[in-house]
Short mmCIF file of C-alpha atoms in Angstrom, two decimals:
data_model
loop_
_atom_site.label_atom_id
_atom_site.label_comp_id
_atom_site.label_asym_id
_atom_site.label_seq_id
_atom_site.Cartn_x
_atom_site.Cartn_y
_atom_site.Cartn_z
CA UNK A 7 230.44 2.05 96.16
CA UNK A 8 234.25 2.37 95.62
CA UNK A 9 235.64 -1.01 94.41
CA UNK A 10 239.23 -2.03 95.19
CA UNK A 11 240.73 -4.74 93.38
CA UNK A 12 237.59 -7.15 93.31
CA UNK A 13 236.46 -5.87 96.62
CA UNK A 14 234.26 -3.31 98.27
CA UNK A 15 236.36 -0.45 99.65
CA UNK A 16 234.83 -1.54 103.63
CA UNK A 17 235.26 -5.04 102.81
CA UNK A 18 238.64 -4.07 102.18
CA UNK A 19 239.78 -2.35 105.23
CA UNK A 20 237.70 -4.89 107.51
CA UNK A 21 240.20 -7.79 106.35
CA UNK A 22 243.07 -5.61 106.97
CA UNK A 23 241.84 -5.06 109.81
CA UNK A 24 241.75 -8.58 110.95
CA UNK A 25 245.03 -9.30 110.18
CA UNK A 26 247.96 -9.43 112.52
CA UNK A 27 250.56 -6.94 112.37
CA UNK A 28 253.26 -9.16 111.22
CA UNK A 29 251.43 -9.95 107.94
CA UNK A 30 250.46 -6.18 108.06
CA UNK A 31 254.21 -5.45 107.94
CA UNK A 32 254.28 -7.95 104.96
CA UNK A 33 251.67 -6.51 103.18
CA UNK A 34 253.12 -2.72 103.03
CA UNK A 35 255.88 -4.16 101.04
CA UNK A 36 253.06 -5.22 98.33
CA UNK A 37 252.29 -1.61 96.62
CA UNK A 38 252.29 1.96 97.40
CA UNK A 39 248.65 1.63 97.71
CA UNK A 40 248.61 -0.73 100.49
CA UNK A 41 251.78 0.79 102.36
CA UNK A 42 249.62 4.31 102.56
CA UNK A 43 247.22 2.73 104.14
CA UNK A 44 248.50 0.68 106.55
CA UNK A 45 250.91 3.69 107.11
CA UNK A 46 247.39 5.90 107.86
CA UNK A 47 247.12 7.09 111.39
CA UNK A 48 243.69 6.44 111.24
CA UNK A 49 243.66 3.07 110.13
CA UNK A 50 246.98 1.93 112.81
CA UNK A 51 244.11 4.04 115.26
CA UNK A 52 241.38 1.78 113.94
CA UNK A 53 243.66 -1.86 113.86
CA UNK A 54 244.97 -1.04 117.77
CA UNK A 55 240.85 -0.41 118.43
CA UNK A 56 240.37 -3.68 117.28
CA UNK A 57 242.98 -5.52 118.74
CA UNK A 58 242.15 -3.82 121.96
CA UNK A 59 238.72 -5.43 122.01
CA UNK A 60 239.34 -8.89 120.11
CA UNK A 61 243.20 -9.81 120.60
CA UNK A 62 244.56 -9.03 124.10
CA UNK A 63 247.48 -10.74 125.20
CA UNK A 64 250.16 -10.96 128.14
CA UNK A 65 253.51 -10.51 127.49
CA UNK A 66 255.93 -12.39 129.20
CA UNK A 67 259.47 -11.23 130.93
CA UNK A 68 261.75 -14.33 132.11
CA UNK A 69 265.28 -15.44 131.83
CA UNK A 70 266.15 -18.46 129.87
CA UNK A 71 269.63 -20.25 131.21
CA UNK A 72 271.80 -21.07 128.20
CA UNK A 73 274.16 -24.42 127.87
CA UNK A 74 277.31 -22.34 129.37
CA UNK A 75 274.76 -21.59 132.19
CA UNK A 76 274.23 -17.84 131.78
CA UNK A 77 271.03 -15.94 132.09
CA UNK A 78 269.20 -14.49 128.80
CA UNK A 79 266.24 -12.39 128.34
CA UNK A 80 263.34 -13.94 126.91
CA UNK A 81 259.74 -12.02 125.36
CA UNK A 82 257.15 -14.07 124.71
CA UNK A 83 253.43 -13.50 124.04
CA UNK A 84 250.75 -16.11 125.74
CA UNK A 85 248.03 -16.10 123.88
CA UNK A 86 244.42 -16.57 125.17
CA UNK A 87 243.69 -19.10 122.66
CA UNK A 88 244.05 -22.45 124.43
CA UNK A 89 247.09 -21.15 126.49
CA UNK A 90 249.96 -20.84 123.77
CA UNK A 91 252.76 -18.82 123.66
CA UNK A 92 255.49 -17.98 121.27
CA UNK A 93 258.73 -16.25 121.89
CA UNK A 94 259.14 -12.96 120.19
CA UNK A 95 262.22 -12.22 117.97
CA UNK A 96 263.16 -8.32 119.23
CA UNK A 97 266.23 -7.25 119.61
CA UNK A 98 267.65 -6.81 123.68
CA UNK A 99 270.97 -6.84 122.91
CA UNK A 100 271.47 -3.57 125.25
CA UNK A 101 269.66 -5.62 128.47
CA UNK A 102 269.83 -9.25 126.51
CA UNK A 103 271.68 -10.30 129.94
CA UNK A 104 270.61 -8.01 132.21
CA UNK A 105 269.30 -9.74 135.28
CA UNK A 106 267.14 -6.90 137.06
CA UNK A 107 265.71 -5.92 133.34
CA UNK A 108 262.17 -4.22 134.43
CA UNK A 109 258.98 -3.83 132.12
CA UNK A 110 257.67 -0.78 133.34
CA UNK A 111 254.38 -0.60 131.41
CA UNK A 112 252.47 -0.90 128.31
CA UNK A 113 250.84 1.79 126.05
CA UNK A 114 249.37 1.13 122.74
CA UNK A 115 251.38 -1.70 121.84
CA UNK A 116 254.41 0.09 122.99
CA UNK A 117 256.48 -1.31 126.16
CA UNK A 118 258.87 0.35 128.30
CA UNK A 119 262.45 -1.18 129.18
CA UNK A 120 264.83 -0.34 131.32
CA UNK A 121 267.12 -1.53 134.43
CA UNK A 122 267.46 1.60 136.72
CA UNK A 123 270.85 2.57 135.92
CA UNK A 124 271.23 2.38 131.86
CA UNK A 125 269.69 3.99 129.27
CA UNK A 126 265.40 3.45 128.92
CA UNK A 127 264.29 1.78 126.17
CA UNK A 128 260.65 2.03 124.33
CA UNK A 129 259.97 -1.30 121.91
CA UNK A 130 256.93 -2.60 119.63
CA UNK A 131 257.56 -6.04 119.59
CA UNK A 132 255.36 -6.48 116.89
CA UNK A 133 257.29 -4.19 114.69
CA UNK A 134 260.21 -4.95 116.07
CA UNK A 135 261.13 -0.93 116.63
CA UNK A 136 263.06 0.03 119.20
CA UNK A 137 264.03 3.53 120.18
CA UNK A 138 266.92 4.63 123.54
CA UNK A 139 265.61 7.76 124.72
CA UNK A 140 267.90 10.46 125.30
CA UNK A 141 270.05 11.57 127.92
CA UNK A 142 268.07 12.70 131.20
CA UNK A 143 267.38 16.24 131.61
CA UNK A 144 268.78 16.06 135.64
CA UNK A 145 272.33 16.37 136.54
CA UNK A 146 274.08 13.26 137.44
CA UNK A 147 275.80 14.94 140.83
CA UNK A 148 274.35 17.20 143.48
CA UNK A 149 274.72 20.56 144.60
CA UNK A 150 275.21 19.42 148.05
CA UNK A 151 278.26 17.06 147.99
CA UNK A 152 276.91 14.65 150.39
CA UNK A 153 274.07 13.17 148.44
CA UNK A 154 274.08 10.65 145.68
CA UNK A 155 271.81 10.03 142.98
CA UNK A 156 269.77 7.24 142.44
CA UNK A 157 266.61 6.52 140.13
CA UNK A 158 263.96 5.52 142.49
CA UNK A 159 260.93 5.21 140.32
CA UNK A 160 260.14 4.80 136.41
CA UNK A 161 256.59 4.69 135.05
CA UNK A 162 255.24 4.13 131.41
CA UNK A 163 251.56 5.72 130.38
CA UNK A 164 249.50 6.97 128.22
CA UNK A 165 248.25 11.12 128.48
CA UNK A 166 244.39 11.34 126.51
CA UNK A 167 245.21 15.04 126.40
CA UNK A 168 248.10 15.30 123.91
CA UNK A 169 247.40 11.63 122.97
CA UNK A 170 251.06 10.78 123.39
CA UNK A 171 252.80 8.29 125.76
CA UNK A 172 255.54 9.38 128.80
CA UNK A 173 257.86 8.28 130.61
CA UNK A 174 258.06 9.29 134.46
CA UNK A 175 261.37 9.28 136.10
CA UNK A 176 261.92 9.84 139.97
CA UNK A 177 265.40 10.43 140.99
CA UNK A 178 266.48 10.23 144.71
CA UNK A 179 269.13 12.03 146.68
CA UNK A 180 270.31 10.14 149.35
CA UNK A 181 272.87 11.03 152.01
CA UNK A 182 275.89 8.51 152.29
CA UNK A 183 275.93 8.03 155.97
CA UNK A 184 272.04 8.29 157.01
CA UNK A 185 270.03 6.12 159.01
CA UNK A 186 266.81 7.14 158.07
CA UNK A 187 266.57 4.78 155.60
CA UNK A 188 264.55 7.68 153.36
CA UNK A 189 265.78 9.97 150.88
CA UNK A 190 266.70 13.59 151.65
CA UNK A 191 264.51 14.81 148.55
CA UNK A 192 263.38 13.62 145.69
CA UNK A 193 263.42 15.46 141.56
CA UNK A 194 260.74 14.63 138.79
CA UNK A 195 261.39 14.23 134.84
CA UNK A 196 258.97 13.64 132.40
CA UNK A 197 259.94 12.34 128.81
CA UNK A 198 256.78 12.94 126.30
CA UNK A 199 256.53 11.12 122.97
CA UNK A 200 255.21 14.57 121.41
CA UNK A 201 257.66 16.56 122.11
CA UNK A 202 260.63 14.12 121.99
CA UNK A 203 262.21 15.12 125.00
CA UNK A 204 262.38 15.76 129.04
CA UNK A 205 261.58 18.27 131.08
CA UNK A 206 261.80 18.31 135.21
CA UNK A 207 258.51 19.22 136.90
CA UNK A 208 258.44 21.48 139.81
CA UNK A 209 256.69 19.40 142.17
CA UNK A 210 256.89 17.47 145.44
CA UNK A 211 256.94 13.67 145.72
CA UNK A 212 254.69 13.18 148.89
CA UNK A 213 255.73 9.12 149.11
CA UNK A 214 258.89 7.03 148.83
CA UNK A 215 258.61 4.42 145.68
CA UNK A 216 259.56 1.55 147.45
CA UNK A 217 260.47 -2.02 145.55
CA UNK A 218 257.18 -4.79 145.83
CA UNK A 219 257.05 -7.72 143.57
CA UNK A 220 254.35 -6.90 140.43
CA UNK A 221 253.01 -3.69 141.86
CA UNK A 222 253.88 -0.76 139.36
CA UNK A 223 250.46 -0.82 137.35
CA UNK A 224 249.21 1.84 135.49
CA UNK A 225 245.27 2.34 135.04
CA UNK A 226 242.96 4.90 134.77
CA UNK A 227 245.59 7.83 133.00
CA UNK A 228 247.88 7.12 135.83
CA UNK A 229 251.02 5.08 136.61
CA UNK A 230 250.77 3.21 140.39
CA UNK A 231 254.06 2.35 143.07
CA UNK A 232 254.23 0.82 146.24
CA UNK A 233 255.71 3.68 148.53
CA UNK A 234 256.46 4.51 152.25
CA UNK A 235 254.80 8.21 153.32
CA UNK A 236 256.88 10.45 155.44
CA UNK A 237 254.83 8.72 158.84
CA UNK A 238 255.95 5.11 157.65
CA UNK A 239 252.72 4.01 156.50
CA UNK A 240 252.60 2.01 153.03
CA UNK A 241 250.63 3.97 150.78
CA UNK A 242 250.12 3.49 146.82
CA UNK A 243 252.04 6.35 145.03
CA UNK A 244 250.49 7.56 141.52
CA UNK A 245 251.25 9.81 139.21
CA UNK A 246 248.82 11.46 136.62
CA UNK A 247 250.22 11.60 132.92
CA UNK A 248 247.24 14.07 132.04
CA UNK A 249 247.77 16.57 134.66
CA UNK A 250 251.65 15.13 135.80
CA UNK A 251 250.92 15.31 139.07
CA UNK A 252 251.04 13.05 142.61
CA UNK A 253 248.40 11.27 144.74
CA UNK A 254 248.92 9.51 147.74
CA UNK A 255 246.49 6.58 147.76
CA UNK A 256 245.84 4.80 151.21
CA UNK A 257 246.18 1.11 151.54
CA UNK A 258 242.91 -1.07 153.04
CA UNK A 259 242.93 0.07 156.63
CA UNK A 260 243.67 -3.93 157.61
CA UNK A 261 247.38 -2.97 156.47
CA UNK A 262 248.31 0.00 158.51
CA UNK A 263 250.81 -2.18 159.30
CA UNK A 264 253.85 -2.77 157.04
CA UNK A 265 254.59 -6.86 158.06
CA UNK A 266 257.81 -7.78 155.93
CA UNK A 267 256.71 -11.31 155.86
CA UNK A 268 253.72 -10.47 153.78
CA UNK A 269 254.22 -9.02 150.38
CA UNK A 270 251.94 -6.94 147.77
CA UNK A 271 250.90 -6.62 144.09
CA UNK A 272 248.96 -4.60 142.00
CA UNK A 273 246.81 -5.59 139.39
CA UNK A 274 243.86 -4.10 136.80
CA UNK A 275 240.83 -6.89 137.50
CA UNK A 276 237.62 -5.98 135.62
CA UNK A 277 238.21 -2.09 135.42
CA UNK A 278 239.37 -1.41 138.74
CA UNK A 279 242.79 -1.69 140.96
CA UNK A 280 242.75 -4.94 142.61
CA UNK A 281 245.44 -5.49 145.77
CA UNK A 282 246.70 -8.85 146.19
CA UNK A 283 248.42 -9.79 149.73
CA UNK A 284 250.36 -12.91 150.19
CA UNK A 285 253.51 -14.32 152.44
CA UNK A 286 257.09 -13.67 150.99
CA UNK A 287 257.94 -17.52 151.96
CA UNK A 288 256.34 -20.84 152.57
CA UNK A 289 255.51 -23.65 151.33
CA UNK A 290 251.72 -23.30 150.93
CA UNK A 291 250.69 -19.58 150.66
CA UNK A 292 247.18 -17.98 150.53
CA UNK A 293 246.39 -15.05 148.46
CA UNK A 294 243.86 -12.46 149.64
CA UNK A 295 242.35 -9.96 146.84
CA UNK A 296 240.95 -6.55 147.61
CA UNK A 297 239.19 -4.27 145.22
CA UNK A 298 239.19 -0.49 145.37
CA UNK A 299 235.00 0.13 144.31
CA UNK A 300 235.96 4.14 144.21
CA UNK A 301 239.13 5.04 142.87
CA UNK A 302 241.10 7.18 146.11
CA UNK A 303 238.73 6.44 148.77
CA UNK A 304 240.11 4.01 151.46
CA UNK A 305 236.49 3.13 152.50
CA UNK A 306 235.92 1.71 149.39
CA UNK A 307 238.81 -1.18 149.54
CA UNK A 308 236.82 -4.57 150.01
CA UNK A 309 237.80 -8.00 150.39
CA UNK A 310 236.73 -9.99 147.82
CA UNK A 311 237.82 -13.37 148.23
CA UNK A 312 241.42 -15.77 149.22
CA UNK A 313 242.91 -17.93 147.06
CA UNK A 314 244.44 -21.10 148.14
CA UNK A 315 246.15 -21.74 150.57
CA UNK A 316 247.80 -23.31 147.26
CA UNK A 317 250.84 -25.37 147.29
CA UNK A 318 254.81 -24.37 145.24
CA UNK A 319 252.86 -21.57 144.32
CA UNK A 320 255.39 -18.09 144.51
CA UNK A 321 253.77 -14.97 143.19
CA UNK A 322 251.06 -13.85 140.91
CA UNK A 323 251.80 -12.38 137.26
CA UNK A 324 248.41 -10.98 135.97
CA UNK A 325 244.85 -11.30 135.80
CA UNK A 326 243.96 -13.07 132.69
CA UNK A 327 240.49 -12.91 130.94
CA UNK A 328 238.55 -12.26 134.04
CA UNK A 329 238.68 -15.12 135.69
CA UNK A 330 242.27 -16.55 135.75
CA UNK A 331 245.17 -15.63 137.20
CA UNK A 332 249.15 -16.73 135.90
CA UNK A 333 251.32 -16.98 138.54
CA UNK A 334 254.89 -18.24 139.17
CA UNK A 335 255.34 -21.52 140.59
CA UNK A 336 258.21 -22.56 142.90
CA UNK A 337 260.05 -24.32 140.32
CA UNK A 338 260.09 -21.78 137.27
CA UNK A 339 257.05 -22.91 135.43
CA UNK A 340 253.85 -20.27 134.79
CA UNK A 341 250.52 -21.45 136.15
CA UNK A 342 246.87 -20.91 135.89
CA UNK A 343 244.37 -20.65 138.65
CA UNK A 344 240.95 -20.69 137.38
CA UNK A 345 238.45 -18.14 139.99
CA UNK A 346 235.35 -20.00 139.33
CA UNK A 347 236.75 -23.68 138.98
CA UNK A 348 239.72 -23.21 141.81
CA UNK A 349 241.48 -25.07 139.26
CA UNK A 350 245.26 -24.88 138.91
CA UNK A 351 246.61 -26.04 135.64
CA UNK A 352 250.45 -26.09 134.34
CA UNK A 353 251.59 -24.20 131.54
CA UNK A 354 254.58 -25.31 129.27
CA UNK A 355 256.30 -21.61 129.97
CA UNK A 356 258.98 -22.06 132.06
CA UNK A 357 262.13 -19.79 133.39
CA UNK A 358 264.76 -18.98 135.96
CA UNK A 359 262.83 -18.62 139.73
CA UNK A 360 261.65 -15.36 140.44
CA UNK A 361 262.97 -13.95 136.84
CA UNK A 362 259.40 -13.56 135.59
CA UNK A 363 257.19 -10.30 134.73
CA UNK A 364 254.21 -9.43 132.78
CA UNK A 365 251.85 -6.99 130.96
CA UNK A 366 248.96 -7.62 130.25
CA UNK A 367 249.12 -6.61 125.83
CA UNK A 368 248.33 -5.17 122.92
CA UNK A 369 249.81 -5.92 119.21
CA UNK A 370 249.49 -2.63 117.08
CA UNK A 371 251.38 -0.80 114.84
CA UNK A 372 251.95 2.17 116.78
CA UNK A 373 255.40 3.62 115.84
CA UNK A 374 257.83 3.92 119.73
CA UNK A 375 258.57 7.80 117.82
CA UNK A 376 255.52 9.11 118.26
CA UNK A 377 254.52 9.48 114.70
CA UNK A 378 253.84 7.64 111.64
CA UNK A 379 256.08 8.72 108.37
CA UNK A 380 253.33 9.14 105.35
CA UNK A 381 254.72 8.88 101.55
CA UNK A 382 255.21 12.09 100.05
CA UNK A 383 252.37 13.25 97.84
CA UNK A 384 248.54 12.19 97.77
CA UNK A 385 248.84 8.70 99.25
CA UNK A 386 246.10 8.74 101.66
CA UNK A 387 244.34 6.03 98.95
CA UNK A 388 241.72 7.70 97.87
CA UNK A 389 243.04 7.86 94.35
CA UNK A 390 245.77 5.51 93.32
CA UNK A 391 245.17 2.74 91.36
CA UNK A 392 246.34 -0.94 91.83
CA UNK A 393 249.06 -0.55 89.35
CA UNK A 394 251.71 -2.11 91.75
CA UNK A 395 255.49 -1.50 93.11
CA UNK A 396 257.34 -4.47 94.45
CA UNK A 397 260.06 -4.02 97.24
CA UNK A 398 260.36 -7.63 98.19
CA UNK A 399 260.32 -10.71 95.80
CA UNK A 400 256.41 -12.56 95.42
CA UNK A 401 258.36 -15.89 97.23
CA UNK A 402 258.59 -13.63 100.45
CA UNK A 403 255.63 -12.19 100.37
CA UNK A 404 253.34 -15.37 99.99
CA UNK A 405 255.41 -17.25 102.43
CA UNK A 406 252.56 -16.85 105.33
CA UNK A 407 250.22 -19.37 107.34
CA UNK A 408 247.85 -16.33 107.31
CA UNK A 409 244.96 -17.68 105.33
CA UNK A 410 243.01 -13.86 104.95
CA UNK A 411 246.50 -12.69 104.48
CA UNK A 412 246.74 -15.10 100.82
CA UNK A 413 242.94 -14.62 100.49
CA UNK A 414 243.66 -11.06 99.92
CA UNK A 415 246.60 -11.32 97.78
CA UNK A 416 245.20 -13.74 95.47
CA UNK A 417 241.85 -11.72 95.12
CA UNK A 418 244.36 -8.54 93.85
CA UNK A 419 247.65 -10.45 92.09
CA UNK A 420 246.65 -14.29 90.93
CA UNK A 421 249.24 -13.65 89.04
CA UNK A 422 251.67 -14.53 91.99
CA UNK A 423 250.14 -17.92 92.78
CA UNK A 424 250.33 -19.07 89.07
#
């Protein structure tokens, strides 16, 4: 058995494994050794694995007001562990006061950033990378003069052919004195992660994207809007990152409907698409929950329970470890409702009114440019010794509350805690 240090090689890489990424990023300063194998593909593939099925968190959008009363963008991650939270230090400078600032997904650890008119941003908060993707591949004007430009949609997701991430960008041309109230056609752009750039599809949008609080989802390979067909009827809008192309999902038959006093979100609950429909005002508000059993087929859209009617209750967030849901309250603060116990419990996360989004998250080390840079020469570990290189002083390093994180360190250099 190959010994590292004092260790067994798989004792090894199960305590790396274990740690967080921020004492990950720590420990490639240690040696060469370490950084090539933190820097491994296969081991960030194996750490995001493990993450996926031990750590999930929800990362949390809202706007912060400071002491000359102006709005701020705040990340922060809440934790399932008893409820806590801490704020994440990444830098929004481009969209740090931005008040329609949209998360538009989650993939591997990577989030998606933009406002609908600026440049899109992709960011690990973990890492703390950040990356503005280029310039869009559609021209900013028409061919026919009348019609102006807008971005209707934006979707983040992950394609399991090419294993890459994209980025999904609708653009609508809309005529300046129309009544219709729709678009007069629609272009597609797709930005892949492999490749590095965009490239406009030659297809159709059969739906309008139109705006719903917490509704763009993605699940199951494909990214999920509210959207108006060309009949009027509300209709869920997806869009395949495998295949890049449209479906046209029907809404529970109980909604042919549109009411503007009700409003919808879209959520992942227990592997499948869950619908949640509640009133847009009030001060107590019920929240009904349907669940599509077979992904596409009306029919299959059931009722599963309501919630409430709850009082200064606004909106839900996300479905949270099965059975809870965080939602915004009327005054700014997060809340939990607990399914089974119907209990509602504060959370000490609070925020402008109606500033709040979420994800539901992953810490990794998955790199926002698609690739992972590997030190030149055989550094894949399987021979290098523990002779070591230090970048950053032993003070820095050892500074950490991460007990495995020291464990590890002293079982390799005692020398630094002499």
């Amino acid at each position: 058995m190959e010994v590292i240090g004092d260790l067994p090689r798989e004792l090894f890489l199960e305590i790396l494994l274990r740690l967080p990424v921020e004492s990950l990023m720590r420990c490639k300063c240690v040696c060469k050794y370490w950084y090539a194998l933190i820097s491994n593909p296969k081991f960030i593939e194996l750490h995001l694995k493990y993450n996926c099925n031990n750590n999930v968190c929800v990362l949390l959008k809202r706007c912060l007001l400071t002491c000359l009363g102006e709005r701020e963008n705040m990340l922060s991650l809440v934790c399932s562990s008893g409820f806590s939270f801490i704020n994440l230090d990444v830098d929004l400078s481009l969209y740090k006061k931005e008040p329609c600032l949209q998360l538009l997904g989650h993939c591997d650890g990577i989030i998606c950033l933009s406002n609908y008119r600026d440049d899109i941003v992709l960011c690990n908060p973990a890492t703390r990378e950040t990356m503005v993707l280029p310039e869009s591949c559609l021209p900013c004007y028409s061919s026919i003069s009348n019609l102006i430009p807008q971005t209707s949609a934006l979707g983040f997701g992950y394609d399991a052919r090419t294993h890459h991430c994209k980025v999904v960008r609708i653009v609508s041309y809309w005529e300046e004195r129309s009544g219709s109230g729709l678009p007069h056609h629609s272009r597609v752009e797709v930005y892949s992660l492999a490749t590095g750039s965009w490239k406009e599809l030659n297809v159709k949008v059969p739906a309008h994207v139109w705006y719903s609080p917490c509704f763009e989802t993605y699940f199951n390979g494909a990214f999920h809007w509210y959207a108006i067909d060309d009949n009027r009827n509300e209709v869920i809008l997806s869009f395949h990152m495998g295949n890049e192309e449209f479906q046209v999902i029907p809404m529970p038959s109980a909604l042919s409907l549109y009411d503007y006093s009700m409003c919808r979100s879209l959520f992942v609950w227990n592997g499948r698409i869950a619908l949640v429909i509640y009133p847009r005002k009030g001060i107590e508000k019920s929240f009904q929950i349907y669940v599509m059993k077979e992904y596409g087929v009306r029919e299959s859209w059931t009722k599963i329970l309501t919630i409430g009617p709850l009082t200064k209750v606004e909106m839900p967030l996300a479905f949270w470890k099965n059975d809870e849901i965080l939602m915004e309250g009327s005054d700014g603060l997060v809340v939990s409702y607990n399914l089974k116990t119907q209990e509602l419990k504060d959370l000490p996360i609070y925020g402008v009114p109606k500033s709040f989004a979420t994800l539901v998250y992953i810490n990794s080390l998955v790199s926002v440019k698609g690739g992972n840079r590997m030190l030149d020469g055989d550094n894949t570990g399987e021979n290098v010794s523990t002779p070591v290189t230090f970048f950053f002083s032993s003070l820095q390093i050892i500074k950490t509350d991460d007990l495995l994180l020291k464990s590890l360190l002293l079982l390799h250099f005692p020398c630094l805690f002499r």
